[in-house]
Amino acid sequence: MGKEKITYIEYIRVFAAVAVVFLHIVMTLPNNYSVAELGVFNYTVFSDCYMLVKWAVPCFIMVSGALLLNPQKEITVKKTWKYILRMLEVLLTFGVVYALMELVFSEKTINAYMFLKAILNTLEGKTWDHMWYIYVLISIYIIMMPLKDFIRAQSRNTIRIFIIVLIAGNFIIPTINTIFGTNIKTLMPIGEYITYFLIGYYISTISKESSIYKKSIWISGGIATLAMIGLESYSLTVYGNTAVVNHMSGEILTLIQSVSVFMIVRILFENIEILRIAKTVSACSFGIYLIHPFWINLIYKVFDITPLSMPIGVGIVVLFVSVFLLTFCTTWILKKVPIINKIM
């Protein structure tokens, strides 16, 4: 993959890092309190803001696909094992620390048993919620080599058909089940995240002159986002819950939004020079993903400051800017620390 394509990928990382911090700023309270506790208005504001940035983690995964499935990038067993070991090290450091912190927050004390419990909880996937992404990356890395061999051996048309089948099984059919109350089984062992991984590779190989890169990609992304916000607001106002819309928008609408964002950033940023600050934030993007919940939890749980501690719009902006800057500075410092910098 050429240098020009790396440019837009750097910017996708920057925007995704910013978006994922914003996402958790607005969703920490809804994830821990009911609509009745927060109030319909506050819950709606948080949820609608969330709908604006649901593309963040899917775009991170698509970036991985665009880079790692690139035929010009050699992937060996040794290199794959290195990727997997790095993620395991992340789980056994950040994952265990976060699991321990949650135990301390819950029990209001700390002892030796908690350290063992934190390790067990991490192995069972019971650490902080955002760490699910690390488990997903490990799964992707495990099947990456055979997936890369498949792509190398198949025509573009075959790959395209395979992606369409994955989209149907992992996004369209679940959406149909949600809308119509059916229970159509797809029995697909390959989940939505592998689909994003493949899509990231595929659309990174499409020429910007292709008909797919037209105004329709802007329109479809905008419609998908507005549809999620509209359905979310309607569900909360009329039914007082978000169960149906969250499930539905978590599938086909989020896919459309995520692919649109990926392609729009490519259109806008592929042929421009990477700013120095963008390079720095991009280099820190993985660390920003790992560390930002630490500051959110500290501010929300220890200092008892949330977006509702002030007018909600002001609170969201103030906490978002504060947490992002704190996280960026923390990541930048940790990347200078030997050993830790190897996993960040």
mmCIF file of N, CA, C and O in Angstrom, residues 25 29 41-42 45-46 305-320:
data_model
loop_
_atom_site.group_PDB
_atom_site.id
_atom_site.type_symbol
_atom_site.label_atom_id
_atom_site.label_comp_id
_atom_site.label_asym_id
_atom_site.label_seq_id
_atom_site.Cartn_x
_atom_site.Cartn_y
_atom_site.Cartn_z
ATOM 1 N N ILE A 25 -17.621 9.116 26.931
ATOM 2 C CA ILE A 25 -18.066 10.243 27.752
ATOM 3 C C ILE A 25 -19.589 10.255 27.817
ATOM 4 O O ILE A 25 -20.192 10.443 28.883
ATOM 5 N N LEU A 29 -22.817 7.031 31.696
ATOM 6 C CA LEU A 29 -24.006 7.115 32.544
ATOM 7 C C LEU A 29 -25.149 6.234 32.030
ATOM 8 O O LEU A 29 -25.735 5.474 32.811
ATOM 9 N N PHE A 41 -35.033 13.128 28.716
ATOM 10 C CA PHE A 41 -34.288 14.135 27.957
ATOM 11 C C PHE A 41 -32.788 13.865 28.003
ATOM 12 O O PHE A 41 -32.117 13.829 26.963
ATOM 13 N N ASN A 42 -32.243 13.688 29.206
ATOM 14 C CA ASN A 42 -30.801 13.452 29.352
ATOM 15 C C ASN A 42 -30.382 12.168 28.642
ATOM 16 O O ASN A 42 -29.356 12.137 27.947
ATOM 17 N N VAL A 45 -30.307 12.734 24.892
ATOM 18 C CA VAL A 45 -29.129 13.507 24.470
ATOM 19 C C VAL A 45 -27.897 12.613 24.429
ATOM 20 O O VAL A 45 -27.142 12.610 23.438
ATOM 21 N N PHE A 46 -27.680 11.846 25.482
ATOM 22 C CA PHE A 46 -26.534 10.939 25.525
ATOM 23 C C PHE A 46 -26.588 9.929 24.373
ATOM 24 O O PHE A 46 -25.597 9.695 23.673
ATOM 25 N N ILE A 305 -17.847 13.810 39.281
ATOM 26 C CA ILE A 305 -18.154 14.831 38.273
ATOM 27 C C ILE A 305 -18.601 14.120 37.002
ATOM 28 O O ILE A 305 -17.884 13.280 36.461
ATOM 29 N N THR A 306 -19.787 14.433 36.535
ATOM 30 C CA THR A 306 -20.331 13.833 35.312
ATOM 31 C C THR A 306 -20.881 14.948 34.430
ATOM 32 O O THR A 306 -20.946 16.109 34.871
ATOM 33 N N PRO A 307 -21.288 14.631 33.209
ATOM 34 C CA PRO A 307 -21.905 15.677 32.370
ATOM 35 C C PRO A 307 -23.132 16.314 32.996
ATOM 36 O O PRO A 307 -23.496 17.434 32.642
ATOM 37 N N LEU A 308 -23.765 15.611 33.942
ATOM 38 C CA LEU A 308 -24.959 16.148 34.583
ATOM 39 C C LEU A 308 -24.624 17.019 35.801
ATOM 40 O O LEU A 308 -25.516 17.536 36.467
ATOM 41 N N SER A 309 -23.322 17.177 36.082
ATOM 42 C CA SER A 309 -22.914 18.065 37.170
ATOM 43 C C SER A 309 -23.034 19.532 36.756
ATOM 44 O O SER A 309 -22.846 20.438 37.568
ATOM 45 N N MET A 310 -23.314 19.755 35.474
ATOM 46 C CA MET A 310 -23.478 21.097 34.911
ATOM 47 C C MET A 310 -24.506 20.966 33.790
ATOM 48 O O MET A 310 -24.993 19.858 33.550
ATOM 49 N N PRO A 311 -24.888 22.021 33.112
ATOM 50 C CA PRO A 311 -25.792 21.859 31.977
ATOM 51 C C PRO A 311 -25.245 20.799 31.019
ATOM 52 O O PRO A 311 -24.054 20.811 30.689
ATOM 53 N N ILE A 312 -26.106 19.887 30.574
ATOM 54 C CA ILE A 312 -25.636 18.667 29.916
ATOM 55 C C ILE A 312 -24.748 18.936 28.702
ATOM 56 O O ILE A 312 -23.733 18.259 28.506
ATOM 57 N N GLY A 313 -25.100 19.924 27.886
ATOM 58 C CA GLY A 313 -24.278 20.223 26.720
ATOM 59 C C GLY A 313 -22.891 20.699 27.112
ATOM 60 O O GLY A 313 -21.881 20.256 26.542
ATOM 61 N N VAL A 314 -22.837 21.583 28.085
ATOM 62 C CA VAL A 314 -21.556 22.086 28.595
ATOM 63 C C VAL A 314 -20.766 20.945 29.231
ATOM 64 O O VAL A 314 -19.551 20.809 29.014
ATOM 65 N N GLY A 315 -21.457 20.114 30.009
ATOM 66 C CA GLY A 315 -20.797 19.011 30.695
ATOM 67 C C GLY A 315 -20.156 18.031 29.741
ATOM 68 O O GLY A 315 -19.023 17.573 29.961
ATOM 69 N N ILE A 316 -20.855 17.704 28.663
ATOM 70 C CA ILE A 316 -20.305 16.776 27.673
ATOM 71 C C ILE A 316 -19.041 17.348 27.045
ATOM 72 O O ILE A 316 -18.015 16.667 26.940
ATOM 73 N N VAL A 317 -19.095 18.610 26.651
ATOM 74 C CA VAL A 317 -17.943 19.243 25.989
ATOM 75 C C VAL A 317 -16.763 19.370 26.943
ATOM 76 O O VAL A 317 -15.620 19.011 26.598
ATOM 77 N N VAL A 318 -17.019 19.842 28.163
ATOM 78 C CA VAL A 318 -15.939 20.052 29.140
ATOM 79 C C VAL A 318 -15.254 18.721 29.484
ATOM 80 O O VAL A 318 -14.015 18.633 29.498
ATOM 81 N N LEU A 319 -16.049 17.711 29.767
ATOM 82 C CA LEU A 319 -15.465 16.428 30.140
ATOM 83 C C LEU A 319 -14.789 15.749 28.961
ATOM 84 O O LEU A 319 -13.742 15.108 29.116
ATOM 85 N N PHE A 320 -15.352 15.887 27.771
ATOM 86 C CA PHE A 320 -14.730 15.298 26.588
ATOM 87 C C PHE A 320 -13.347 15.898 26.340
ATOM 88 O O PHE A 320 -12.356 15.177 26.166
#
